Coordinates of C-alpha atoms in Angstrom, one line a residue:
Chain A
M1 CA 6.0 -73.7 93.7
T2 CA 5.9 -74.4 89.9
P3 CA 2.9 -76.7 90.0
L4 CA 1.0 -74.1 92.0
A5 CA 2.0 -71.3 89.6
L6 CA 0.9 -73.5 86.6
G7 CA -2.3 -74.5 88.4
A8 CA -3.1 -70.8 89.2
L9 CA -2.4 -69.9 85.6
L10 CA -4.7 -72.6 84.4
V11 CA -7.5 -71.6 86.8
L12 CA -7.0 -67.9 86.0
T13 CA -7.1 -68.5 82.2
V14 CA -10.1 -70.8 82.4
T15 CA -11.9 -68.4 84.7
L16 CA -11.2 -65.4 82.4
Q17 CA -12.5 -67.2 79.3
A18 CA -15.6 -68.1 81.2
V19 CA -16.2 -64.5 82.3
L20 CA -15.3 -63.0 78.9
P21 CA -16.6 -65.5 76.4
A22 CA -16.3 -63.0 73.6
R23 CA -12.5 -63.0 74.1
R24 CA -12.1 -66.7 75.0
L25 CA -9.9 -67.7 72.1
T26 CA -7.3 -65.0 72.6
I27 CA -7.3 -65.6 76.4
V28 CA -6.8 -69.3 76.1
L29 CA -4.1 -69.0 73.4
A30 CA -2.2 -66.4 75.5
G31 CA -2.7 -68.5 78.6
A32 CA -1.2 -71.5 76.8
A33 CA 1.9 -69.4 75.6
V34 CA 2.5 -68.1 79.2
S35 CA 2.1 -71.7 80.6
C36 CA 4.8 -72.9 78.2
L37 CA 7.0 -70.1 79.3
V38 CA 6.6 -70.9 83.0
A39 CA 7.0 -74.6 82.4
T40 CA 10.2 -74.2 80.4
R41 CA 11.8 -71.6 82.6
A42 CA 10.8 -73.0 86.0
A43 CA 10.1 -76.7 85.6
G44 CA 12.8 -77.7 83.1
A45 CA 10.2 -78.7 80.5
S46 CA 10.6 -77.8 76.8
T47 CA 7.9 -76.3 74.5
A48 CA 8.7 -79.1 72.0
R49 CA 7.9 -81.7 74.6
I50 CA 4.7 -80.0 75.6
L51 CA 3.6 -79.7 72.0
A52 CA 4.5 -83.3 71.3
A53 CA 2.2 -84.3 74.2
V54 CA -0.8 -82.5 72.7
P55 CA -3.4 -85.2 71.8
W56 CA -3.4 -84.4 68.1
D57 CA -5.5 -87.5 67.5
V58 CA -8.3 -85.9 69.3
L59 CA -8.0 -82.8 67.2
V60 CA -8.0 -84.9 64.0
M61 CA -11.2 -86.6 65.2
L62 CA -12.9 -83.3 66.0
V63 CA -12.0 -81.8 62.6
G64 CA -12.8 -85.1 60.7
L65 CA -16.2 -85.6 62.4
G66 CA -17.0 -81.9 61.8
A67 CA -16.3 -82.3 58.1
V68 CA -18.5 -85.3 57.8
T69 CA -21.3 -83.4 59.6
E70 CA -20.9 -80.5 57.1
V71 CA -21.2 -82.9 54.2
L72 CA -24.5 -84.2 55.7
V73 CA -25.6 -80.6 56.2
A74 CA -25.2 -79.9 52.5
S75 CA -27.6 -82.7 51.8
E76 CA -30.4 -80.7 53.6
V77 CA -31.3 -83.9 55.5
F78 CA -31.5 -82.1 58.9
S79 CA -34.0 -79.5 57.8
I80 CA -36.2 -82.0 56.0
A81 CA -36.1 -84.4 58.9
A82 CA -37.2 -81.6 61.3
V83 CA -40.2 -80.7 59.0
R84 CA -41.1 -84.4 58.8
V85 CA -40.9 -84.8 62.6
T86 CA -43.2 -81.8 63.1
R87 CA -45.7 -83.3 60.6
W88 CA -45.5 -86.7 62.4
T89 CA -46.3 -85.0 65.7
R90 CA -49.3 -83.3 64.1
A91 CA -47.9 -80.1 65.7
T92 CA -49.2 -81.2 69.1
P93 CA -47.2 -79.0 71.6
R94 CA -46.5 -81.8 74.1
V95 CA -45.5 -84.3 71.4
V96 CA -43.3 -81.8 69.6
A97 CA -41.3 -81.2 72.8
L98 CA -40.8 -84.9 73.4
A99 CA -40.1 -85.9 69.8
F100 CA -37.5 -83.2 69.2
A101 CA -35.7 -84.1 72.4
V102 CA -35.5 -87.8 71.5
C103 CA -34.5 -87.0 67.9
M104 CA -31.7 -84.5 68.9
Y105 CA -30.5 -87.1 71.4
A106 CA -30.1 -89.7 68.6
V107 CA -28.6 -87.2 66.1
S108 CA -26.1 -85.8 68.7
G109 CA -24.6 -89.2 69.2
L110 CA -23.5 -89.3 65.5
V111 CA -22.8 -85.8 64.4
N112 CA -21.7 -82.4 65.8
N113 CA -24.8 -81.4 67.9
L114 CA -24.0 -77.7 67.5
T115 CA -24.4 -77.9 63.7
A116 CA -27.4 -80.2 63.9
L117 CA -29.1 -77.8 66.3
L118 CA -28.3 -74.8 64.1
L119 CA -30.3 -76.5 61.3
V120 CA -33.2 -77.8 63.4
L121 CA -33.8 -74.7 65.5
P122 CA -35.0 -72.5 62.7
V123 CA -37.7 -75.1 61.9
L124 CA -38.6 -75.3 65.6
L125 CA -38.8 -71.6 66.0
V126 CA -41.3 -71.4 63.2
V127 CA -43.4 -74.0 65.0
F128 CA -43.2 -72.0 68.2
R129 CA -44.3 -68.8 66.4
V130 CA -47.2 -70.3 64.6
L131 CA -48.4 -72.4 67.6
G132 CA -48.2 -69.3 69.9
V133 CA -46.2 -70.8 72.7
T134 CA -45.7 -69.5 76.3
Q135 CA -42.5 -68.7 78.2
R136 CA -42.9 -71.9 80.2
Y137 CA -43.1 -74.0 77.1
L138 CA -40.2 -72.3 75.4
R139 CA -38.0 -72.6 78.5
W140 CA -38.6 -76.3 79.1
T141 CA -38.7 -77.4 75.5
L142 CA -35.5 -75.7 74.5
G143 CA -33.8 -76.5 77.8
V144 CA -34.6 -80.2 77.6
L145 CA -33.5 -80.1 73.9
L146 CA -30.1 -78.8 75.0
T147 CA -29.7 -81.4 77.7
A148 CA -30.8 -84.1 75.2
C149 CA -28.0 -82.9 72.9
N150 CA -25.5 -83.1 75.7
L151 CA -26.7 -86.6 76.6
G152 CA -26.6 -87.7 73.0
G153 CA -23.1 -86.4 72.7
A154 CA -22.1 -88.4 75.8
A155 CA -23.9 -91.6 74.6
T156 CA -21.3 -92.5 71.9
P157 CA -17.5 -92.1 71.7
I158 CA -17.9 -89.7 68.8
G159 CA -20.8 -87.5 69.9
D160 CA -18.9 -84.8 71.8
F161 CA -15.5 -83.7 72.9
P162 CA -15.2 -85.5 76.3
A163 CA -16.0 -88.9 74.8
I164 CA -13.8 -88.3 71.8
L165 CA -11.0 -87.5 74.2
L166 CA -11.5 -90.9 75.9
L167 CA -11.5 -92.7 72.6
G168 CA -8.6 -90.7 71.1
R169 CA -6.3 -91.2 74.1
G170 CA -7.0 -94.9 74.1
A171 CA -8.6 -94.7 77.6
M172 CA -11.5 -96.8 76.3
S173 CA -12.4 -98.7 73.2
F174 CA -15.3 -97.6 71.0
S175 CA -17.5 -100.6 71.8
A176 CA -16.7 -100.6 75.6
Y177 CA -17.7 -96.9 75.9
L178 CA -20.8 -97.3 73.7
L179 CA -22.1 -100.3 75.6
R180 CA -21.7 -98.6 78.9
A181 CA -22.6 -95.0 78.2
A182 CA -25.5 -95.3 75.7
P183 CA -27.8 -97.1 78.2
L184 CA -26.9 -94.8 81.0
T185 CA -27.5 -91.6 79.0
A186 CA -30.8 -93.1 77.7
I187 CA -31.9 -93.7 81.3
A188 CA -31.0 -90.1 82.2
L189 CA -33.0 -88.8 79.2
I190 CA -36.0 -90.9 80.0
G191 CA -35.9 -89.8 83.6
L192 CA -35.6 -86.1 82.6
L193 CA -38.5 -86.4 80.0
A194 CA -40.7 -88.3 82.5
V195 CA -40.2 -85.7 85.3
V196 CA -40.7 -82.7 83.0
D197 CA -43.7 -84.2 81.2
A198 CA -45.4 -85.4 84.4
L199 CA -44.6 -82.7 86.9
V200 CA -43.7 -79.5 84.9
R201 CA -46.1 -80.1 82.0
P202 CA -44.7 -77.4 79.8
A203 CA -47.5 -77.6 77.3
R204 CA -50.3 -77.2 79.8
D205 CA -50.8 -73.5 79.1
V206 CA -50.2 -73.6 75.3
G207 CA -53.7 -73.3 73.9
G208 CA -53.4 -75.0 70.6
S209 CA -56.3 -75.9 68.3
P210 CA -56.9 -78.0 65.2
L211 CA -56.5 -74.8 63.2
T212 CA -53.2 -73.7 64.7
A213 CA -51.9 -77.2 64.3
A214 CA -53.0 -77.3 60.6
L215 CA -51.5 -73.8 60.1
T216 CA -48.2 -74.9 61.6
I217 CA -47.9 -77.9 59.3
D218 CA -49.1 -76.1 56.2
T219 CA -46.7 -73.1 56.9
L220 CA -43.7 -75.4 57.5
A221 CA -44.5 -77.3 54.3
A222 CA -44.8 -74.1 52.3
L223 CA -41.6 -72.6 53.8
H224 CA -39.6 -75.8 52.8
R225 CA -41.6 -76.6 49.7
G226 CA -38.6 -76.7 47.4
L227 CA -36.2 -78.6 49.7
R228 CA -35.1 -82.0 48.5
V229 CA -32.6 -84.4 49.9
R230 CA -29.4 -84.0 47.9
R231 CA -28.3 -87.6 47.5
R232 CA -25.0 -86.6 46.0
Y233 CA -24.0 -85.3 49.5
L234 CA -26.1 -87.6 51.6
L235 CA -24.6 -90.7 50.2
P236 CA -20.9 -89.9 50.7
G237 CA -21.6 -88.5 54.1
A238 CA -23.8 -91.3 55.4
L239 CA -21.7 -94.1 53.8
A240 CA -18.5 -92.7 55.3
L241 CA -20.0 -92.3 58.7
A242 CA -21.4 -95.9 58.6
A243 CA -18.1 -97.3 57.5
M244 CA -16.3 -95.4 60.3
L245 CA -18.8 -96.8 62.9
I246 CA -18.3 -100.3 61.6
A247 CA -14.5 -99.9 61.6
W248 CA -14.4 -98.4 65.1
V249 CA -16.4 -101.4 66.4
A250 CA -14.9 -104.2 64.4
V251 CA -11.3 -103.3 63.7
P252 CA -9.0 -104.4 66.6
A253 CA -6.6 -101.9 68.1
S254 CA -3.7 -104.2 67.4
S255 CA -4.2 -103.7 63.7
G256 CA -2.7 -100.3 63.9
L257 CA -5.8 -98.8 62.4
S258 CA -6.4 -96.4 65.3
P259 CA -9.7 -94.5 65.8
E260 CA -8.3 -91.2 64.6
L261 CA -6.9 -92.8 61.4
I262 CA -10.3 -94.4 60.8
C263 CA -11.8 -91.0 61.2
W264 CA -9.3 -89.3 59.0
L265 CA -9.8 -91.9 56.2
G266 CA -13.6 -91.7 56.5
A267 CA -13.7 -87.9 56.5
S268 CA -11.4 -87.8 53.5
A269 CA -13.7 -90.2 51.6
A270 CA -16.8 -88.1 52.5
L271 CA -15.1 -84.9 51.4
L272 CA -13.8 -86.4 48.1
G273 CA -17.2 -88.0 47.5
A274 CA -18.9 -84.6 47.9
G275 CA -16.9 -83.1 45.0
S276 CA -16.5 -79.3 44.9
V277 CA -18.7 -78.9 48.0
G278 CA -16.3 -81.2 49.8
E279 CA -13.3 -79.0 48.8
S280 CA -15.2 -75.9 49.9
I281 CA -16.0 -77.6 53.3
A282 CA -12.3 -78.5 53.8
R283 CA -11.2 -74.9 53.0
S284 CA -13.8 -72.9 54.8
K285 CA -16.0 -74.9 57.1
V286 CA -13.5 -76.4 59.5
D287 CA -14.3 -75.1 63.0
I288 CA -11.0 -73.4 63.5
E289 CA -12.2 -71.6 66.6
A290 CA -13.0 -74.8 68.5
T291 CA -9.8 -76.4 67.2
L292 CA -7.5 -73.6 68.4
F293 CA -9.4 -73.3 71.7
L294 CA -8.8 -77.0 72.4
L295 CA -5.2 -76.7 71.3
G296 CA -4.7 -73.9 73.7
L297 CA -6.3 -75.9 76.5
F298 CA -4.2 -79.0 75.7
V299 CA -1.0 -77.0 75.8
M300 CA -1.9 -75.5 79.2
V301 CA -2.9 -78.9 80.6
G302 CA 0.4 -80.4 79.1
A303 CA 2.4 -77.6 80.8
A304 CA 0.6 -78.2 84.1
R305 CA 1.2 -81.9 83.8
E306 CA 4.9 -81.3 83.2
G307 CA 4.9 -79.3 86.5
G308 CA 3.2 -82.3 88.3
L309 CA -0.1 -80.5 89.0
F310 CA -2.5 -83.3 88.2
H311 CA -0.3 -85.9 89.9
G312 CA -0.5 -83.7 93.0
A313 CA -4.2 -83.3 92.7
A314 CA -4.7 -87.0 92.4
R315 CA -2.5 -87.6 95.4
G316 CA -4.5 -85.0 97.3
L317 CA -7.7 -86.8 96.4
A318 CA -6.2 -90.1 97.5
A319 CA -5.2 -88.6 100.8
L320 CA -8.7 -87.5 101.7
P321 CA -9.8 -89.3 104.9
L322 CA -12.7 -91.0 103.0
T323 CA -13.6 -94.5 101.8
A324 CA -12.6 -95.4 98.2
H325 CA -16.3 -95.0 97.1
A326 CA -16.6 -91.6 98.7
R327 CA -13.4 -90.4 97.0
V328 CA -14.8 -91.4 93.6
A329 CA -18.0 -89.7 94.5
V330 CA -16.2 -86.5 95.5
F331 CA -14.3 -86.6 92.2
L332 CA -17.4 -87.0 90.1
V333 CA -19.3 -84.3 91.9
G334 CA -16.3 -82.0 91.7
A335 CA -15.9 -82.8 88.0
A336 CA -19.5 -81.9 87.3
L337 CA -19.3 -78.6 89.2
I338 CA -16.0 -77.7 87.5
T339 CA -17.5 -78.4 84.1
G340 CA -20.6 -76.4 85.1
V341 CA -18.5 -73.3 85.7
F342 CA -15.7 -73.8 83.1
S343 CA -17.6 -75.9 80.4
A344 CA -16.8 -79.3 79.1
G345 CA -13.6 -78.6 77.1
P346 CA -11.5 -77.3 80.0
G347 CA -13.2 -79.5 82.5
M348 CA -12.5 -82.8 80.7
A349 CA -9.0 -81.8 79.5
A350 CA -7.9 -81.1 83.0
L351 CA -9.7 -83.9 84.8
L352 CA -8.8 -86.8 82.6
D353 CA -5.3 -86.9 84.1
V354 CA -6.8 -87.1 87.6
A355 CA -9.2 -89.8 86.4
A356 CA -6.2 -91.8 85.1
E357 CA -4.8 -91.9 88.6
L358 CA -8.1 -93.2 90.0
A359 CA -8.3 -95.7 87.1
R360 CA -5.1 -97.3 88.5
V361 CA -7.0 -98.6 91.5
H362 CA -10.6 -98.9 90.2
P363 CA -12.0 -100.4 87.0
P364 CA -11.0 -97.9 84.3
A365 CA -14.1 -98.2 82.2
T366 CA -16.3 -97.4 85.2
I367 CA -14.2 -94.4 86.2
Y368 CA -14.0 -93.0 82.7
T369 CA -17.7 -93.4 81.9
G370 CA -18.6 -91.9 85.2
L371 CA -16.4 -88.9 84.4
A372 CA -18.0 -88.5 81.0
L373 CA -21.5 -88.5 82.6
S374 CA -20.4 -86.1 85.3
V375 CA -19.0 -83.8 82.6
C376 CA -22.3 -84.1 80.7
A377 CA -24.2 -83.2 83.9
G378 CA -21.9 -80.1 84.3
S379 CA -22.4 -79.2 80.7
S380 CA -26.2 -79.1 81.4
L381 CA -26.1 -77.1 84.5
F382 CA -25.8 -73.6 83.1
L383 CA -26.7 -72.2 79.7
T384 CA -23.1 -71.0 79.3
A385 CA -21.7 -74.5 80.0
A386 CA -23.9 -76.2 77.4
T387 CA -22.0 -76.4 74.1
A388 CA -25.0 -75.1 72.1
G389 CA -26.4 -72.8 74.8
P390 CA -25.2 -69.4 73.6
L391 CA -26.1 -70.3 70.0
T392 CA -29.7 -71.2 71.1
Q393 CA -29.9 -68.0 73.1
A394 CA -28.8 -65.9 70.1
L395 CA -31.3 -67.6 67.7
V396 CA -34.2 -67.2 70.1
E397 CA -33.3 -63.5 70.6
R398 CA -33.1 -63.0 66.8
A399 CA -36.5 -64.7 66.3
A400 CA -38.2 -62.1 68.6
L401 CA -40.9 -64.6 69.7
R402 CA -43.9 -63.4 71.6
A403 CA -46.4 -65.1 73.9
P404 CA -50.1 -65.1 73.0
D405 CA -50.5 -62.1 75.3
G406 CA -47.8 -60.2 73.5
T407 CA -45.0 -60.6 76.1
P408 CA -41.6 -61.1 74.5
L409 CA -40.2 -64.6 75.0
R410 CA -36.7 -65.0 76.3
F411 CA -34.2 -67.9 76.7
G412 CA -31.4 -66.5 78.8
F413 CA -29.2 -67.7 81.6
L414 CA -31.9 -67.4 84.3
D415 CA -34.6 -68.9 82.0
F416 CA -32.5 -72.0 81.5
A417 CA -31.5 -72.3 85.2
P418 CA -34.4 -74.5 86.5
V419 CA -34.0 -76.9 83.5
G420 CA -30.3 -76.9 84.0
L421 CA -30.6 -77.7 87.7
L422 CA -33.0 -80.5 87.2
S423 CA -30.9 -82.0 84.4
F424 CA -27.7 -81.7 86.5
V425 CA -29.3 -83.6 89.4
I426 CA -30.7 -86.4 87.2
I427 CA -27.6 -86.9 85.1
L428 CA -25.3 -86.7 88.1
A429 CA -27.5 -89.2 90.1
V430 CA -27.2 -91.6 87.2
A431 CA -23.4 -91.1 87.0
L432 CA -23.0 -91.6 90.8
A433 CA -25.3 -94.6 91.0
S434 CA -23.8 -96.4 88.0
T435 CA -20.2 -95.7 89.0
L436 CA -20.4 -96.5 92.7
S437 CA -22.4 -99.7 92.1
A438 CA -19.8 -100.9 89.7
L439 CA -16.7 -100.3 91.8
Chain B
M1 CA -60.8 -65.3 69.1
S2 CA -58.5 -66.0 72.0
R3 CA -55.8 -67.1 69.6
A4 CA -55.6 -63.7 67.9
P5 CA -52.0 -62.7 68.8
D6 CA -50.7 -66.1 67.8
L7 CA -52.3 -65.9 64.4
R8 CA -50.9 -62.4 63.7
G9 CA -47.4 -63.6 64.6
A10 CA -47.9 -66.8 62.6
F11 CA -49.1 -64.8 59.6
L12 CA -46.1 -62.5 59.8
T13 CA -43.8 -65.5 59.8
A14 CA -45.5 -66.9 56.7
A15 CA -45.7 -63.6 54.9
G16 CA -42.0 -62.8 55.4
E17 CA -40.9 -65.9 53.5
L18 CA -43.8 -66.6 51.2
G19 CA -45.1 -63.1 50.5
L20 CA -48.2 -61.3 51.7
C21 CA -50.4 -62.8 48.9
A22 CA -49.2 -66.4 49.1
A23 CA -49.5 -66.3 52.9
S24 CA -53.0 -64.9 52.7
W25 CA -54.2 -67.8 50.4
L26 CA -52.4 -70.4 52.7
F27 CA -54.1 -69.0 55.8
L28 CA -57.4 -68.7 54.1
R29 CA -57.4 -72.3 52.9
A30 CA -56.4 -73.6 56.3
A31 CA -59.2 -71.6 58.0
R32 CA -61.8 -72.5 55.4
A33 CA -61.0 -76.2 55.9
H34 CA -62.1 -75.7 59.5
G35 CA -65.3 -73.9 58.7
A36 CA -66.6 -70.5 57.7
A37 CA -66.7 -69.3 61.3
E38 CA -63.0 -69.9 61.7
L39 CA -62.3 -67.9 58.5
E40 CA -64.4 -65.1 59.8
A41 CA -62.7 -65.1 63.2
M42 CA -59.3 -65.2 61.5
R43 CA -60.3 -62.3 59.2
E44 CA -61.3 -60.1 62.2
V45 CA -57.9 -60.7 63.8
I46 CA -55.5 -60.6 60.9
A47 CA -57.2 -58.2 58.4
P48 CA -56.7 -54.9 60.3
S49 CA -52.9 -55.5 60.3
F50 CA -52.6 -57.1 56.9
P51 CA -54.8 -55.5 54.3
V52 CA -53.7 -57.9 51.6
F53 CA -55.2 -60.8 53.6
D54 CA -58.4 -58.7 53.9
A55 CA -58.5 -58.2 50.1
V56 CA -57.9 -61.9 49.4
V57 CA -60.7 -63.0 51.8
E58 CA -63.0 -60.4 50.2
A59 CA -62.2 -61.8 46.8
F60 CA -62.6 -65.4 48.0
E61 CA -66.0 -64.6 49.3
R62 CA -66.9 -63.1 46.0
G63 CA -66.0 -66.3 44.2
S64 CA -62.3 -66.2 43.5
A65 CA -60.9 -69.7 43.9
G66 CA -57.2 -68.9 44.4
P67 CA -54.2 -67.1 43.0
S68 CA -54.0 -67.4 39.2
V69 CA -50.4 -67.6 38.3
D70 CA -49.6 -67.1 34.6
A71 CA -46.0 -66.3 33.8
R72 CA -46.6 -65.8 30.0
A73 CA -46.8 -62.0 30.2
V74 CA -43.7 -61.9 32.3
L75 CA -41.8 -64.2 29.9
S76 CA -42.8 -62.0 27.0
A77 CA -41.6 -58.8 28.9
I78 CA -38.3 -60.3 29.8
D79 CA -37.7 -61.8 26.4
G80 CA -34.0 -61.4 25.4
A81 CA -33.0 -60.6 29.0
T82 CA -30.3 -62.9 30.5
R83 CA -30.7 -61.7 34.1
V84 CA -33.7 -60.9 36.3
L85 CA -33.4 -59.1 39.6
L86 CA -36.4 -59.8 41.9
V87 CA -37.4 -57.4 44.7
G88 CA -39.9 -58.9 47.1
V89 CA -41.2 -62.5 47.6
E90 CA -44.3 -64.1 46.3
A91 CA -43.7 -67.8 46.5
D92 CA -46.4 -69.0 44.0
H93 CA -45.2 -66.5 41.4
L94 CA -41.5 -67.0 42.0
D95 CA -41.9 -70.8 41.7
A96 CA -43.8 -70.3 38.4
L97 CA -41.1 -67.9 37.0
V98 CA -38.2 -70.2 38.0
A99 CA -39.9 -73.1 36.2
A100 CA -40.8 -71.0 33.1
A101 CA -37.5 -69.3 32.6
P102 CA -34.9 -72.0 32.9
T103 CA -32.1 -70.1 31.1
C104 CA -32.4 -66.8 32.9
E105 CA -30.1 -66.0 35.8
L106 CA -32.3 -65.0 38.7
A107 CA -31.4 -63.0 41.8
L108 CA -33.5 -62.0 44.8
L109 CA -32.9 -59.0 46.9
T110 CA -32.5 -60.3 50.5
E111 CA -33.9 -57.3 52.3
S112 CA -37.4 -56.9 53.7
A113 CA -39.3 -55.1 56.4
L114 CA -40.9 -58.5 57.2
P115 CA -38.9 -61.1 59.1
A116 CA -37.3 -63.7 56.8
D117 CA -34.7 -66.5 57.0
W118 CA -33.2 -65.7 53.5
S119 CA -31.1 -68.9 53.4
R120 CA -34.3 -70.9 53.7
V121 CA -36.1 -68.8 51.1
I122 CA -33.3 -69.2 48.6
A123 CA -32.9 -72.9 49.4
N124 CA -36.3 -73.6 47.9
F125 CA -35.2 -72.8 44.4
G126 CA -32.6 -75.6 44.0
G127 CA -29.7 -73.3 43.2
R128 CA -31.7 -71.4 40.5
V129 CA -31.9 -68.1 42.5
R130 CA -29.1 -66.4 44.3
G131 CA -29.5 -63.8 47.0
V132 CA -28.2 -60.3 46.5
R133 CA -27.8 -57.4 49.1
L134 CA -28.9 -53.8 48.5
G135 CA -25.2 -52.7 48.2
D136 CA -24.5 -55.3 45.5
L137 CA -27.3 -54.5 43.1
H138 CA -24.9 -53.1 40.5
T139 CA -23.4 -56.5 40.1
F140 CA -26.7 -57.6 38.5
A141 CA -27.2 -54.5 36.3
G142 CA -26.7 -54.3 32.6
P143 CA -28.3 -53.8 29.2
R144 CA -29.8 -57.3 29.3
S145 CA -30.9 -57.1 32.9
V146 CA -34.5 -56.7 34.1
A147 CA -35.6 -55.6 37.6
M148 CA -39.0 -56.8 38.7
T149 CA -41.2 -56.6 41.8
F150 CA -44.6 -57.7 42.8
A151 CA -47.5 -55.2 42.7
Y152 CA -50.4 -55.4 45.2
G153 CA -52.9 -53.6 43.0
V154 CA -52.9 -50.5 40.8
D155 CA -55.1 -47.5 41.6
H156 CA -55.2 -44.1 39.8
G157 CA -51.6 -44.0 38.7
T158 CA -50.3 -45.6 41.9
T159 CA -48.9 -49.1 42.2
Y160 CA -48.6 -50.7 45.6
V161 CA -45.2 -52.5 46.0
V162 CA -42.9 -53.6 48.8
P163 CA -41.0 -50.7 50.2
E164 CA -37.7 -52.3 49.3
W165 CA -38.5 -51.5 45.6
L166 CA -38.3 -47.8 46.3
R167 CA -35.0 -48.2 48.1
A168 CA -33.5 -50.4 45.4
M169 CA -34.7 -48.5 42.4
G170 CA -33.6 -45.0 43.0
P171 CA -32.7 -42.6 40.2
D172 CA -29.1 -43.8 40.3
T173 CA -30.1 -47.5 39.8
R174 CA -33.0 -47.3 37.4
P175 CA -31.0 -46.5 34.3
H176 CA -28.9 -49.6 34.8
F177 CA -31.8 -52.0 34.0
R178 CA -33.4 -52.6 30.6
E179 CA -36.9 -53.0 32.1
L180 CA -38.5 -52.1 35.4
L181 CA -41.5 -54.4 35.8
A182 CA -44.3 -55.0 38.3
W183 CA -46.1 -58.3 38.3
N184 CA -49.5 -57.7 39.8
V185 CA -50.3 -60.5 42.3
L186 CA -53.4 -58.8 43.8
P187 CA -56.0 -58.1 41.1
F188 CA -58.5 -57.0 43.7
P189 CA -58.8 -53.7 45.4
M190 CA -57.6 -53.2 49.0
R191 CA -60.2 -51.7 51.3
R192 CA -57.8 -50.9 54.1
Y193 CA -54.8 -48.7 54.5
P194 CA -52.0 -50.5 52.6
R195 CA -49.8 -51.3 55.6
W196 CA -46.4 -53.0 54.8
L197 CA -46.6 -51.5 51.3
A198 CA -45.4 -48.4 49.6
E199 CA -46.8 -46.4 46.8
A200 CA -44.9 -46.1 43.5
P201 CA -46.1 -44.0 40.5
T202 CA -47.2 -46.5 37.9
A203 CA -45.4 -44.4 35.3
T204 CA -42.0 -45.3 36.8
F205 CA -42.5 -48.9 35.6
T206 CA -41.9 -49.9 32.0
G207 CA -44.6 -52.4 32.4
V208 CA -47.2 -53.6 35.0
L209 CA -48.0 -57.2 34.1
P210 CA -51.2 -59.2 35.0

């Protein structure tokens, strides 16, 4: 009875936070407290044991990587790069769409994609306004950009929460994940860009002319005329990140220098190197909302684990009258759909325990990478599931863009839906094909 | 001509963060580089909504080469002041002032009827200018403080300024500044209704600077 009660509580909390995103933090924290209560009263667990099982290493990595990103943000490097990319594309609508997707994929693998997008989007929105883009162009360009961020986040073990969880919990080493996930996410991105560019052709009804292209580049240059790369922040941020990457790849796990300790040391060095700005970042720029949200989820998942919920789910999966391959396929599709509805944090936190059961009988690296890709597919299904989706929606609304015929341009849930569905199918296909072929 | 709506939106974007005058010169130069016909087409589309652009094109066609930015008169007027509050944006003039007055503390009112990303506007000045909201103007007032806006022409005792100047410099605020200056960025007459601008009696300024 207890596993069912804890499971129901988990599902109820996760559903409520998805339905009421404006109250998600209080809902998840309250759900975590009630889960602890149920687990301690009915399952003989203790709150101390549940809290001790929280993967603090993952939280340390999230906070640490966020801090390094903020140091890089202070260097103005993202805005300047966005302006340069636009100049390089000569403000050609088709090339702008492709170039920004590829750039955001690369950036999202190294830093917090939410922050990077927050800095790149204002530049892109100016480009859209001066070029005079259409609803089709806006939908597909921003939609693909969001998916590219998700794929970039899944490409490296430090790009986004699901992969960080794998690294932090020791499920996979840095190199093993990178070597397996990076090519697969790149294949998915190339596939998505090829389909969108060849079949959808978002830029086909964007007029564009040499004059609008010149105006776009001149306006962007004027709006950012005084921006300079601040080396005093770029150097500590970039050097710390590079040192962390080298250490994650080169330092053996047996040394005791674990991934989260490497991250902690690197983030501390970056913050110290940034001087007073580093202190300000440590005091006021830590993403406390995301940290508390994940803490609440981890506590709920820990309580459910104490009650035996995930063990039961894994047993149920194993008991399905299917072949081993089909069971894994069911798991991956289910993981993608669950993530699509509940978003990556809750999805991955709950599913990793089930994946651990599957990894006992299948190659762990294959199962975990497949799971990360499925979660990435789910994250790209709906605008609400994509980490940066609501932020992008808000920025587009604030920009009050209009099409050449004067119609207001939107980027809401339904506008993203076709892009999300296409992204979901392509990424999930890559996940299934790569996982099933490697079993 | 089919690009008309785009260019109005594009101009609004540039004007919000660069200023009506600076945006006009930027668009004029870009269009002129693509031929006189492009400039004429652009004028037909943009000028009815943006009279400053119309005035700038008119001046250009009569031989004006570009905005002449000379901060000497402003430096003389703010001599002895330690703080300058700026109301309105004109990028060329602000850049010149920031370079010419390295010891002055500068603040920019971050309110406008035109759309603007104020963090981006402020970031261009390398920490020399800070943003200030309407409700916090008093923090910048004092006997060695000057308030200044940009004027878009002076005509029979009327000075055309951004509407925020009238909101910021009401009877309660005016006495708190040593000088109330207008820096004229449009020494050409506007032929159209001064949309986006407000009329301020010239006598309410302690100086209108060329």
